[in-house]
Every structure is written in structure tokens, then in C-alpha cells.
Amino acid sequence: MSLPVKTLKNGFSLPVLGLGTWKMGGDRHYNPDNDDQKDIAAIQLALELGFTHFDTAESYADGHAEVLLGQGIAEHERSALTIASKIWPQNMAYDNVIPSLRASLKRLNQEYLDIYYLHEANHDVPFADTAKALNEAYQEGLIKNVAVANFLPETFDKMQSHLQMPIVANQVHYNLMNREPVVHNMLEHAQKNDYLIVAWRPIRFSHRNHDAKDVWHKGEYPIVDEMAEKYNKTNIQIALNWLANQSNVVTLVKSSNPHHLNEIIQSIGWEMTAKDTERLTQEFPHQRHVSEAVPLS
Ligand SMILES: NC(=O)c1ccc[n+]([C@@H]2O[C@H](COP(=O)([O-])OP(=O)(O)OC[C@H]3O[C@@H](n4cnc5c(N)ncnc54)[C@H](OP(=O)(O)O)[C@@H]3O)[C@@H](O)[C@H]2O)c1
């Protein structure tokens, strides 16, 4: 299956669904007991199913998620893929950016990244310094595009003013429950400024700070159950389709489980009506206005 893409006016595009790698290889730190082969097999299955956008970060499992992603995509035609990684805020001083980027490329066994994200804003480092290094990395061909994550619109504008190239995406916590990006008018900001909102954590709602049930639990969110029944889909497929239906929005979902990946890919290729999409937007219960995972700044 070839996934539909969202294309910006400047020509940059991303498929509506991409594969995330948070928790592949460990948590924040590398887990030596991790089942690496399972994660690599999941990436390879995702490629077979039609995923072409893969997201990782230097901070995932101490960089081991990048190693697994590199191994998973090794046999695939590189030009058909969009590979994204992220630099952690503590590495955003001018002198640290290119060494961090080169270390990510080495772990991934790649010559370039399609997207290099600033993982969160670092307000202690002059934005001009970080941007200078990114401009150089772009000139050298080490990165094809720059993006940001968890940036408020005003922070986005400030960083953009120092960059030679357009920021193509802001990756933010956005799902049926977490509406913080909407509170900050980020969808409008993305549409107006021609970039994509990449919605992270689209289906997992539980978190160490609260006990919300994940979207796949039947009986927790009656409106999702109702839509799932109406369209003969699963709750996860409803939650992902809801995101994919929105202008300038694509999403990233993580799974290392083949059954889950097969379920996820079937979120696309059909559409809820605009009325049902709007009902989910309005009527989904327990909406949150501040991310419990990563705050915007
Ligand atoms: N920029 C940022 O600050 C930031 C922050 C967080 C995440 N992200 C990115 O966004 C990606 C997605 O977010 P996420 O991984 O946090 O959350 P998510 O994709 O919403 O949820 C992942 C969890 O859902 C489970 N799952 C997947 N499909 C399922 C299914 N069909 N049925 C039941 N469970 C299922 C996965 O377990 P299995 O593996 O067992 O399927 C995993 O535990 C990340 O991997 C990462 O690349 C970015």
C-alpha cells in the first residue's frame, strides 16, 4: 500500500502515517535485555506495509533506537525513505550541533538525514548559534530539512528568523485527548506558514502522571466505540484517521508488534465524514490542554 502524503506549497511532503521508535532499544537509556531483533523485524515489516517515514532521536535508548532503525532500513532503497532524527537540547550550542548530528548519522549508518529536529527549545542557548550550525549542516548536505518539536508558535518564528531554509514541521503531542496544540492555535500557524504538524503519541493516553486509559480500551470512550462500530474499524484506526483528516497534520505511531502494525496501516485509505470528524473533535471526553509528557515552550 502506498500511503497518501501531505504536501506543502514549498514541495516538502510527508506520508500521513510514519513509524516512531520511542521505546525501541530501551527507554531513555539503552536496555541490554531489549529484543533488538523484534524491533528490527517491526521496522522491516513496516517497510513492507508501505511506511516510508521513520522517526528517531539521539535521546532514545542512548542512541540505540537509531542503531536499530539503521539496521531495519539497511536493505531498502534510501531515496524512497524519509529518515528523521532529533538533537537533544543540551547539545544545541554551536560547537555541539554538527558532532551530535554526525554521531546520529554514524549510528544510523546514513550519509544524510531527511529531517533534523530540535527535540525541544533550549532557551539558554542563543537561537542564532544553533541555527548557524544547522545552516552549515544544510549547506554540507548532511541534512535535507530542518524541523522543530514542542515549539510554541512564537518560538518557532524566532528560530525560523535565524534559518536559511524553511522549517518544515513542528512535532507536537496531539491526539484525541491532548489538545494543547489547538489551544495555542498551532494548526492555523502551520497552515499560514506552510509547515506540517507531526502529531506524536497519537494512541497512547496513559502516562506516569495519570491513569487515563489508552484509546484502544473498549468502553472507556463511547464516542470512539460508536465511530468504530459505524465504520467497522478499531478504536486505534478511528484515532489515527481523525488526525489524518486534518489539514497540515500527519502522525507518527510506534509499534514493535506485527498484529498492531497491520491494524495501524488500515487506519488509512478510508475517511470519516467531516461531521463525524468534528463530533470527535468536540465530544471526545477528558480533553487535556497541557501535555503531561513534554510541555511546549
Ligand atoms: N518529539 C517528541 O518530543 C516526541 C515525544 C514522544 C514521541 N515522539 C515520537 O512519536 C512516536 C509515537 O509516539 P509514542 O511511541 O510515544 O506513542 P504511540 O505511538 O501513541 O503509542 C505507542 C504504544 O502503543 C502500543 N500500540 C501500538 N499499536 C497498538 C495496537 N494496535 N494495539 C495496542 N497497542 C498498540 C505500542 O506497543 P507495541 O510496540 O507493543 O505495539 C506502544 O506501547 C514515538 O515513537 C516517537 O518517534 C516524539
XYZ file of C-alpha atoms and ligand atoms in Angstrom:
345
model
C 0.000 0.000 0.000
C 1.254 3.429 -0.848
C 0.331 5.869 1.917
C -1.215 9.217 0.967
C 1.043 12.207 1.561
C 0.508 15.785 2.668
C 2.462 18.212 0.518
C 3.384 21.762 1.439
C 3.314 24.655 -1.026
C 7.131 24.592 -0.898
C 7.053 20.976 -2.183
C 8.042 19.183 1.034
C 5.809 16.204 1.783
C 5.270 13.508 4.397
C 3.016 10.456 4.413
C 0.035 10.759 6.726
C 1.423 7.908 8.871
C 5.005 7.362 9.971
C 6.679 4.894 12.302
C 8.099 6.114 15.623
C 10.884 4.405 17.557
C 10.498 5.659 21.141
C 10.897 2.561 23.361
C 12.733 0.598 20.697
C 16.024 -0.428 22.285
C 15.071 0.751 25.749
C 13.547 3.795 27.369
C 15.611 6.964 27.716
C 18.508 4.594 28.352
C 19.608 1.551 26.390
C 18.230 -1.704 27.761
C 20.730 -4.524 27.176
C 17.869 -7.040 27.528
C 15.877 -5.402 24.734
C 14.695 -7.727 21.982
C 16.529 -5.927 19.175
C 15.507 -8.464 16.553
C 11.836 -7.827 17.317
C 12.266 -4.073 16.795
C 14.269 -4.556 13.584
C 11.663 -7.013 12.276
C 8.921 -4.459 13.054
C 10.752 -1.794 11.037
C 11.162 -4.235 8.146
C 7.501 -5.195 8.290
C 6.555 -1.512 8.358
C 8.556 -1.042 5.135
C 6.703 -3.961 3.538
C 3.376 -2.484 4.610
C 4.213 0.835 2.940
C 5.672 3.013 5.700
C 8.381 5.308 4.344
C 8.678 7.901 7.134
C 10.688 6.806 10.186
C 11.311 8.908 13.264
C 14.010 8.523 15.882
C 16.218 10.635 18.175
C 19.682 10.656 19.685
C 17.998 10.567 23.099
C 16.056 7.338 22.531
C 17.725 4.444 24.334
C 21.017 6.389 24.414
C 21.042 6.348 20.615
C 20.315 2.648 20.303
C 16.955 3.324 18.620
C 18.951 4.990 15.825
C 21.125 1.879 15.516
C 18.037 -0.346 15.246
C 16.428 1.940 12.686
C 19.619 1.952 10.623
C 19.645 -1.839 10.616
C 15.938 -2.089 9.830
C 16.155 0.110 6.724
C 19.605 -1.032 5.556
C 18.365 -3.055 2.581
C 15.761 -0.538 1.419
C 16.190 1.998 -1.350
C 17.322 5.066 0.560
C 15.809 7.675 -1.749
C 12.320 6.261 -1.132
C 12.589 6.936 2.614
C 12.228 9.916 4.898
C 14.514 9.448 7.896
C 14.189 11.862 10.789
C 16.233 12.212 13.942
C 16.459 14.808 16.710
C 19.086 16.680 18.624
C 18.661 16.908 22.383
C 18.541 20.443 23.897
C 21.802 20.029 25.829
C 23.651 19.612 22.514
C 22.346 22.763 20.833
C 25.392 25.013 21.416
C 27.058 25.834 18.104
C 30.089 23.598 18.703
C 27.978 20.586 19.646
C 25.393 20.514 16.849
C 27.420 19.054 13.982
C 29.242 16.487 16.190
C 25.832 15.348 17.546
C 24.448 15.147 14.021
C 27.454 13.154 12.798
C 27.081 10.763 15.744
C 23.403 10.203 14.829
C 24.357 9.581 11.195
C 27.010 7.090 12.285
C 24.567 5.157 14.471
C 22.020 5.169 11.656
C 24.717 4.272 9.113
C 23.460 7.073 6.868
C 25.106 9.893 4.952
C 22.295 12.351 5.469
C 19.021 12.884 7.313
C 15.853 13.985 5.551
C 14.689 15.839 8.651
C 16.741 17.020 11.622
C 14.584 18.134 14.549
C 15.392 20.324 17.501
C 13.830 17.990 20.079
C 12.732 20.833 22.379
C 13.581 24.520 22.501
C 16.690 25.385 24.512
C 16.139 28.951 25.660
C 19.584 29.087 27.308
C 21.469 28.839 24.006
C 21.173 31.761 21.547
C 18.916 30.545 18.739
C 21.292 32.212 16.253
C 24.093 29.852 17.371
C 22.067 26.668 16.915
C 20.726 27.971 13.609
C 24.239 28.820 12.347
C 25.286 25.189 12.821
C 22.087 23.924 11.178
C 22.628 26.255 8.218
C 26.139 24.806 7.816
C 24.894 21.209 8.094
C 22.325 22.008 5.404
C 24.957 23.555 3.133
C 27.145 20.480 3.582
C 24.240 18.201 2.615
C 24.164 16.406 5.971
C 20.507 17.352 6.420
C 17.864 17.939 3.769
C 15.395 19.727 6.044
C 15.177 21.277 9.496
C 12.241 20.892 11.856
C 11.377 21.583 15.475
C 9.480 19.747 18.180
C 7.423 21.014 21.076
C 7.910 24.643 19.982
C 5.265 27.296 20.666
C 4.420 29.393 17.567
C 6.417 32.394 18.821
C 9.447 30.147 19.494
C 9.041 28.666 16.015
C 9.048 32.172 14.489
C 12.135 33.158 16.457
C 14.092 30.094 15.315
C 12.855 30.497 11.732
C 14.214 34.049 11.619
C 17.771 32.666 12.015
C 17.499 29.856 9.471
C 18.271 29.983 5.745
C 15.704 27.278 4.949
C 12.019 26.918 5.883
C 11.244 24.833 8.978
C 9.139 22.020 7.523
C 7.474 20.645 10.655
C 6.692 21.062 14.321
C 6.337 17.731 16.112
C 3.894 18.037 18.992
C 1.856 15.974 21.433
C -1.506 15.870 19.711
C -4.261 13.292 19.897
C -7.953 12.976 20.699
C -7.199 13.624 24.373
C -4.286 16.069 24.281
C -5.369 19.309 22.610
C -2.544 21.598 23.669
C -1.563 22.418 20.053
C -5.116 23.598 19.367
C -5.136 25.801 22.466
C -2.063 27.557 21.036
C -3.549 27.882 17.507
C -0.717 25.799 16.127
C -2.733 24.253 13.323
C -3.543 27.705 11.961
C 0.079 28.747 12.419
C 1.201 25.697 10.435
C -1.303 26.347 7.636
C -0.409 30.032 7.440
C 3.350 29.420 7.477
C 3.316 26.325 5.250
C 4.673 23.617 7.554
C 3.338 20.322 8.904
C 2.206 19.418 12.396
C 3.591 15.944 13.115
C 1.383 14.551 15.857
C 3.291 12.346 18.292
C 1.820 9.793 20.716
C -1.464 9.540 18.798
C -2.869 6.462 20.546
C -1.289 6.029 23.957
C -3.041 8.217 26.512
C -1.773 6.648 29.734
C 1.200 8.260 31.423
C 3.008 8.020 34.718
C 1.263 11.216 35.882
C -2.273 9.947 35.307
C -4.186 6.783 34.681
C -6.135 7.643 31.513
C -6.969 4.529 29.548
C -5.362 4.167 26.135
C -7.631 4.724 23.156
C -7.802 1.030 22.308
C -9.720 0.195 25.528
C -13.324 -0.524 24.623
C -15.941 1.002 26.905
C -13.754 3.938 28.001
C -14.595 6.401 25.246
C -18.121 5.669 23.996
C -17.889 8.114 21.088
C -14.815 6.301 19.764
C -16.545 2.941 20.214
C -19.554 4.360 18.334
C -17.415 5.520 15.388
C -15.518 2.247 15.340
C -18.789 0.374 15.045
C -20.187 2.736 12.416
C -17.112 2.448 10.139
C -16.316 -1.160 11.065
C -12.871 -0.095 12.281
C -10.964 -0.351 15.534
C -10.586 2.467 18.059
C -6.952 2.932 17.041
C -7.974 3.276 13.398
C -10.520 5.936 14.366
C -7.952 7.876 16.435
C -5.379 7.840 13.603
C -7.895 8.622 10.862
C -9.115 11.607 12.903
C -5.595 13.068 12.830
C -5.014 12.245 9.162
C -8.226 14.095 8.228
C -6.879 17.428 9.469
C -5.135 19.963 7.221
C -1.361 20.111 7.608
C -1.402 17.227 10.128
C 0.403 13.888 9.824
C 1.154 11.461 12.621
C 3.747 9.059 13.983
C 2.856 5.854 15.746
C 5.169 3.284 17.302
C 4.705 -0.453 17.320
C 7.043 -3.418 17.519
C 4.139 -5.841 17.181
C 3.202 -7.232 13.724
C -0.507 -7.508 14.577
C -0.537 -3.904 15.740
C 1.287 -2.718 12.614
C -1.287 -4.431 10.420
C -4.035 -2.715 12.381
C -2.309 0.670 12.179
C -1.801 0.614 8.404
C -5.527 0.085 7.925
C -6.220 3.432 9.587
C -5.721 4.987 6.176
C -7.422 4.541 2.813
C -10.908 5.457 4.003
C -12.362 8.599 5.544
C -14.763 9.514 8.248
C -17.280 12.150 7.253
C -16.441 15.733 8.153
C -19.399 15.667 10.557
C -18.068 12.640 12.436
C -14.543 14.079 12.483
C -15.986 17.246 14.003
C -18.028 15.278 16.540
C -14.859 13.557 17.750
C -13.142 16.929 17.936
C -15.924 18.400 20.033
C -17.279 15.487 22.027
C -14.246 13.382 22.950
C -14.275 13.436 26.777
C -11.454 14.293 29.208
C -9.674 16.655 26.818
C -6.396 17.994 28.234
C -4.937 21.418 27.495
C -1.402 20.863 28.758
C 0.780 17.927 27.764
C 1.762 15.809 30.748
C 4.676 14.394 28.752
C 6.586 17.286 27.149
C 5.445 20.887 27.662
C 5.513 23.307 24.782
C 7.939 26.181 25.174
N 9.122 14.894 19.701
C 8.812 14.380 20.870
O 9.018 15.005 21.933
C 8.191 13.020 20.901
C 7.669 12.549 22.106
C 7.092 11.284 22.103
C 7.037 10.536 20.942
N 7.590 11.012 19.783
C 7.602 10.201 18.536
O 6.274 9.803 18.240
C 6.210 8.383 18.148
C 4.831 7.885 18.568
O 4.569 8.180 19.936
P 4.687 7.078 21.114
O 5.527 5.948 20.668
O 5.101 7.795 22.329
O 3.175 6.668 21.344
P 2.057 5.915 20.453
O 2.569 5.653 19.100
O 0.794 6.682 20.610
O 1.854 4.552 21.232
C 2.829 3.540 21.228
C 2.352 2.426 22.134
O 1.129 1.881 21.624
C 1.256 0.474 21.505
N 0.471 0.088 20.331
C 0.729 0.386 19.046
N -0.204 -0.121 18.242
C -1.077 -0.772 19.039
C -2.252 -1.526 18.787
N -2.702 -1.678 17.536
N -2.905 -2.049 19.851
C -2.441 -1.881 21.109
N -1.321 -1.199 21.398
C -0.648 -0.638 20.377
C 2.743 0.209 21.319
O 3.068 -1.086 21.781
P 3.629 -2.228 20.776
O 5.004 -1.808 20.374
O 3.615 -3.447 21.625
O 2.666 -2.303 19.622
C 3.351 1.295 22.221
O 3.380 0.861 23.571
C 7.369 7.924 19.050
O 7.712 6.567 18.864
C 8.428 8.920 18.686
O 9.075 8.568 17.469
C 8.141 12.258 19.752
